[in-house]
Every structure is written in structure tokens, then in C-alpha cells.
Short mmCIF file of C-alpha atoms in Angstrom, two decimals:
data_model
loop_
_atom_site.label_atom_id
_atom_site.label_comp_id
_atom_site.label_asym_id
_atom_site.label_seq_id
_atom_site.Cartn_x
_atom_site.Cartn_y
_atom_site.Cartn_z
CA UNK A 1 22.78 81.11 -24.12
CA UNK A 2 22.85 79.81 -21.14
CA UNK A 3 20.01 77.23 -19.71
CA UNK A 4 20.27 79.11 -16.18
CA UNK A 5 16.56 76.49 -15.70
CA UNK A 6 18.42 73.49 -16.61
CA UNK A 7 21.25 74.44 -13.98
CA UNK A 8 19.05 75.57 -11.27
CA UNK A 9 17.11 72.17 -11.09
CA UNK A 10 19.98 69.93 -11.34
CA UNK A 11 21.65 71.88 -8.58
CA UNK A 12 18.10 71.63 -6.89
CA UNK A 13 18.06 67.47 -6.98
CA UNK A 14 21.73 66.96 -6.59
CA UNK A 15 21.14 68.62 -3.03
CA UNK A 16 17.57 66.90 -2.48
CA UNK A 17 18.93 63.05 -2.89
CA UNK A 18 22.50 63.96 -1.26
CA UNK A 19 20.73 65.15 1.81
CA UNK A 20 18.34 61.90 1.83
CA UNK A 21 21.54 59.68 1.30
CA UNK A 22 23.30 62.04 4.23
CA UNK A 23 20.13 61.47 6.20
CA UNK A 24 19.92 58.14 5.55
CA UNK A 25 23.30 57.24 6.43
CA UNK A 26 22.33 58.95 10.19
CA UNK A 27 22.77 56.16 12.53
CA UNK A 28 19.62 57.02 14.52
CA UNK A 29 16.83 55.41 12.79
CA UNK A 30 18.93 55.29 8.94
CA UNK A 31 16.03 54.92 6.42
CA UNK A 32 12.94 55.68 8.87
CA UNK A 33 14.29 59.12 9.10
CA UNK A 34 15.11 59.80 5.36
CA UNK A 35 11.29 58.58 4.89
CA UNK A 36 9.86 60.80 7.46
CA UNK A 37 11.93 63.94 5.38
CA UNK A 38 9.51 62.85 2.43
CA UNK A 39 6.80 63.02 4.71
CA UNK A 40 6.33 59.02 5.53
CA UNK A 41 5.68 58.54 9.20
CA UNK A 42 7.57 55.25 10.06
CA UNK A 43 7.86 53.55 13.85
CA UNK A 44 11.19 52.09 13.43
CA UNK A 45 10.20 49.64 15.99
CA UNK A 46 7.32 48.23 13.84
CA UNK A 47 9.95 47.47 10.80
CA UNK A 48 13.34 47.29 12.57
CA UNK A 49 14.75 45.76 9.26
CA UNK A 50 14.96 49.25 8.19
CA UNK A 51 17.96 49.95 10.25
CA UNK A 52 20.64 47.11 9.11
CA UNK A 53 23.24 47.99 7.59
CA UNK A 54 22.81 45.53 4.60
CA UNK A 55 19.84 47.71 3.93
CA UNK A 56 20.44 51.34 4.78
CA UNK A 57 24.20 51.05 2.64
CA UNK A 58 22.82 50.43 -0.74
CA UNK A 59 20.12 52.96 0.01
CA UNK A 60 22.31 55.73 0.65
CA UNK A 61 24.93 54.94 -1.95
CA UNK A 62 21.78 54.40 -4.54
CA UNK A 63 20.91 57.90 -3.35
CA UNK A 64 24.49 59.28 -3.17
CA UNK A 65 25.27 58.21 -7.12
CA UNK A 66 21.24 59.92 -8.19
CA UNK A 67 23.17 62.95 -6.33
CA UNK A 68 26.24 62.70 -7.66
CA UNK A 69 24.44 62.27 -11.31
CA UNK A 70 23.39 65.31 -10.85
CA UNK A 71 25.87 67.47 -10.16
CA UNK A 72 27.48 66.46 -13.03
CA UNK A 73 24.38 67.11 -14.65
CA UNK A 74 25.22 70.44 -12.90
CA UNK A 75 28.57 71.27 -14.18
CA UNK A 76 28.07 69.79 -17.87
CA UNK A 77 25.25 72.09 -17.85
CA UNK A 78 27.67 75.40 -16.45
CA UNK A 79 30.25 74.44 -18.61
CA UNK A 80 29.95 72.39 -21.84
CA UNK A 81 26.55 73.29 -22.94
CA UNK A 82 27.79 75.97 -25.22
CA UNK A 83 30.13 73.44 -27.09
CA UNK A 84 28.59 69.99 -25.85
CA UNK A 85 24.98 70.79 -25.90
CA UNK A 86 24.02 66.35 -27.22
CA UNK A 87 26.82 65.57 -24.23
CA UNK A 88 24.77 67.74 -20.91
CA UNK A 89 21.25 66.50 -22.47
CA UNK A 90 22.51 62.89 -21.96
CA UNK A 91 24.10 63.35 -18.85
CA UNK A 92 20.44 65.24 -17.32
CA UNK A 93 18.82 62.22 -18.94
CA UNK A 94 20.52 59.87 -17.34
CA UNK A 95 19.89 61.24 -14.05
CA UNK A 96 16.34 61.83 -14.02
CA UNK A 97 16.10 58.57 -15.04
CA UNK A 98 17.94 56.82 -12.47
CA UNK A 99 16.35 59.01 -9.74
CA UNK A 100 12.77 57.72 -11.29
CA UNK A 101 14.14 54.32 -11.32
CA UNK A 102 15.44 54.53 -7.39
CA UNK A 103 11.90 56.14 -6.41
CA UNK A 104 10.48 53.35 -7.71
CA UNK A 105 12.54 50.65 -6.27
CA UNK A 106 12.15 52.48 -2.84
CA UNK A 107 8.44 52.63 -3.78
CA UNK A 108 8.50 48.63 -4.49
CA UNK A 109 10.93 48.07 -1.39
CA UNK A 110 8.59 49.88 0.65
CA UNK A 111 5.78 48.12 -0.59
CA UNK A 112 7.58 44.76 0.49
CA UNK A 113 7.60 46.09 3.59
CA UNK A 114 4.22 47.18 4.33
CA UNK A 115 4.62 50.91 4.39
CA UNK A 116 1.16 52.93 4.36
CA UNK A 117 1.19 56.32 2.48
CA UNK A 118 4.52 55.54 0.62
CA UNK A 119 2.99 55.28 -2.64
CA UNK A 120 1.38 58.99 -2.29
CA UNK A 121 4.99 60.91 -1.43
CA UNK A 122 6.91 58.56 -3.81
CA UNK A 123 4.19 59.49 -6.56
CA UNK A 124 4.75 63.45 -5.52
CA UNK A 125 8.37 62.57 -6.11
CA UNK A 126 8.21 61.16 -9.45
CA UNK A 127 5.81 64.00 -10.73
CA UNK A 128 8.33 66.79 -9.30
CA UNK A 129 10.78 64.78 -11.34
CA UNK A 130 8.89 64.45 -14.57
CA UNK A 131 8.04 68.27 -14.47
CA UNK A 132 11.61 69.16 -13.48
CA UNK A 133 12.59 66.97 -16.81
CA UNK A 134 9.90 68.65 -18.89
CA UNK A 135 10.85 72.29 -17.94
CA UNK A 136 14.49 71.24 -18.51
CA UNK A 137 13.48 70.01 -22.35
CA UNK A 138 11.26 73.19 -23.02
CA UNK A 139 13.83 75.36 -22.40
CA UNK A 140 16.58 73.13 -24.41
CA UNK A 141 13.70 73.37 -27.20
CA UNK A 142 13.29 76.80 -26.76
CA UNK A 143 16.84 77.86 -26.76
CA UNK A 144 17.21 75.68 -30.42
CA UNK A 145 14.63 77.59 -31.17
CA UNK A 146 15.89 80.77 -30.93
CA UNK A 147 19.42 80.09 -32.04
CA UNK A 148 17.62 78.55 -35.60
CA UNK A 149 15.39 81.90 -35.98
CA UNK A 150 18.72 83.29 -35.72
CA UNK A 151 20.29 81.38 -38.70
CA UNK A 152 17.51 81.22 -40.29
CA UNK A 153 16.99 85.87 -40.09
CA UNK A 154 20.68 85.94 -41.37
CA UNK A 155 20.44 83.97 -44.16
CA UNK A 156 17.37 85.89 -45.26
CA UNK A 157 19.14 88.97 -45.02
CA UNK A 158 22.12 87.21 -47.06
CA UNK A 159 19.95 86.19 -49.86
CA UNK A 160 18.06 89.72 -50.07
CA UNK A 161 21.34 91.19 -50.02
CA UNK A 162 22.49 88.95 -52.90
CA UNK A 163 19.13 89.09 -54.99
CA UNK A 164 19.70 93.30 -54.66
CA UNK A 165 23.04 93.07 -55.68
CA UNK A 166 22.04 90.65 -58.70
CA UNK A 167 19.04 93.01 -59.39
CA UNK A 168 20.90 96.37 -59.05
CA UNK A 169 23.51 94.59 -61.96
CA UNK A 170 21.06 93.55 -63.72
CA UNK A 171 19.65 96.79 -64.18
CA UNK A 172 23.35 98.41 -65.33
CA UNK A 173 24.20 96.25 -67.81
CA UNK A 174 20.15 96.20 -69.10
CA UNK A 175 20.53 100.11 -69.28
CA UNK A 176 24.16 100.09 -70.80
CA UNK A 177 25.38 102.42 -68.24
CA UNK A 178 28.50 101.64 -66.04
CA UNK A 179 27.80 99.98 -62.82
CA UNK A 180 29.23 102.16 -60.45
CA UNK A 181 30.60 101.42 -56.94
CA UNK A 182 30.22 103.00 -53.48
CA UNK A 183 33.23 104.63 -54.09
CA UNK A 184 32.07 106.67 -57.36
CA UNK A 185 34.15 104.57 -59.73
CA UNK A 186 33.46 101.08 -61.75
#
């Protein structure tokens, strides 16, 4: 079955926190501009730390790896979830929660720095993240779900279909007639 959910999302964030760590990485006004994408209006002039290098580079590649997390969130989902499902639930794990963790460090960073209305998007951020993660577990969940009804239905019908045939003997040899087959003979 595939978790079509799962795959969207991860696609969805991979693209998200690439675009920020593209943006970022813009040499006009680096992490003021990835901030105003959230929807943070900063004056780069009122905190020109936010444009030194030593700053915006561990930004971006924090944001780049969240991205690249998951994609490969992304593919393990597309590919090995059939065979792999423990390996693709680790791999999504991992990547929500290192995108949680970088919110929050951007969140704290920002914090340092005396940015007003950061902790409102950054909060927004975090809750789209927790719901992505919780849709992405309901529908692992529910797929389990459905593949144990599914073992669980055939082994029903295997045991009914055992119990007749013990029954249906039963009954021959009680009777002292000669079990016969579907073909007509014993």
C-alpha cells in the first residue's frame, strides 16, 4: 500500500526548508529575507549581524541538511516502504525532529537578537510540523491496520475451512460411510 500522505508531506518540507536555505543563502539581505518568507518583518539595518557570513552559512546549511532529510524521507518513503517499512519511519522521524529542533534554535537565535513576532510564525511552524508528523503516523497506523485485518480475515477463513473439513470427517467415519472426495471417489 502505498503511504501516498507520508510522500506528499515529505516532498512538501523538503521543498519548504530548501527554498528558505536557497533564500537564505541570497546575498541581498541573507537571513532577513528568509524571515520575511515566514512572515517576520526584519529592517536589516536595525540587526546588520544578520547578514555575516559566519551567521547566514550555518543557517542555510542547517536548513539545507532539514531539506535534504527530507527528501530522503521522500524516496525511502517511494521506494522501501513496502520492504523497509521500521527503516522510512526512522528516517521521517529523524527529520521532523531536526526541523523542530532548527525552528527552535532559530526561535532562540532570534530571541538573542531581539526579533518581535518571531515566536508567533516559528510557533505556526512547529504546529504545521507536529500535524504533518501526526497525519504521517495515522496513516502508518492505519495502513498496519488494514494489512493485520487482512491476516487476521485469512486465517479465520483457514481455520473455518479446517474445522469443516474436521467436522465433515468426523461425520463419515461417525456414520460408517466412505468419505468421499470432490472427485466421486475415496
Amino acid at each position: 500500500m502505498r503511504h501516498v500522505l507520508t510522500s506528499f508531506l515529505a516532498l512538501h518540507w523538503a521543498v519548504v526548508f530548501a527554498l528558505l536555505a536557497y533564500i537564505c543563502m541570497d546575498g541581498n539581505r541573507g537571513i532577513a529575507s528568509a524571515l520575511g518568507v515566514l512572515g517576520v518583518s526584519v529592517q536589516s539595518s536595525r540587526f546588520p549581524g544578520l547578514e555575516h557570513a559566519f551567521v547566514v552559512a550555518p543557517l542555510s546549511v542547517a536548513l539545507l541538511t532539514v531539506a535534504l532529510l527530507f527528501c530522503w524521507a521522500f524516496v525511502e518513503t517511494l521506494l522501501n516502504i513496502a520492504t523497509r517499512p521500521d527503516a522510512s519511519d526512522a528516517v521521517v522521524r529523524v527529520a521532523f525532529i531536526s526541523a523542530s529542533f532548527l525552528l527552535s534554535v532559530i526561535l532562540v537565535g532570534g530571541a538573542a537578537q531581539g526579533i518581535n513576532g518571531l515566536f508567533m510564525v516559528v510557533a505556526i511552524q512547529i504546529t504545521a510540523l507536529l500535524a504533518s508528523y501526526v497525519a504521517v503516523l495515522a496513516e502508518r497506523r492505519s495502513t498496519l491496520a488494514a494489512m493485520t485485518l487482512h491476516e487476521a480475515d485469512a486465517r479465520l477463513t483457514a481455520h473455518r475451512m479446517a474445522t469443516g473439513a474436521a467436522h465433515s470427517s468426523l461425520l463419515s467415519r461417525v456414520s460408517s460411510r466412505p468419505e468421499t472426495r470432490p472427485g466421486g471417489r475415496r
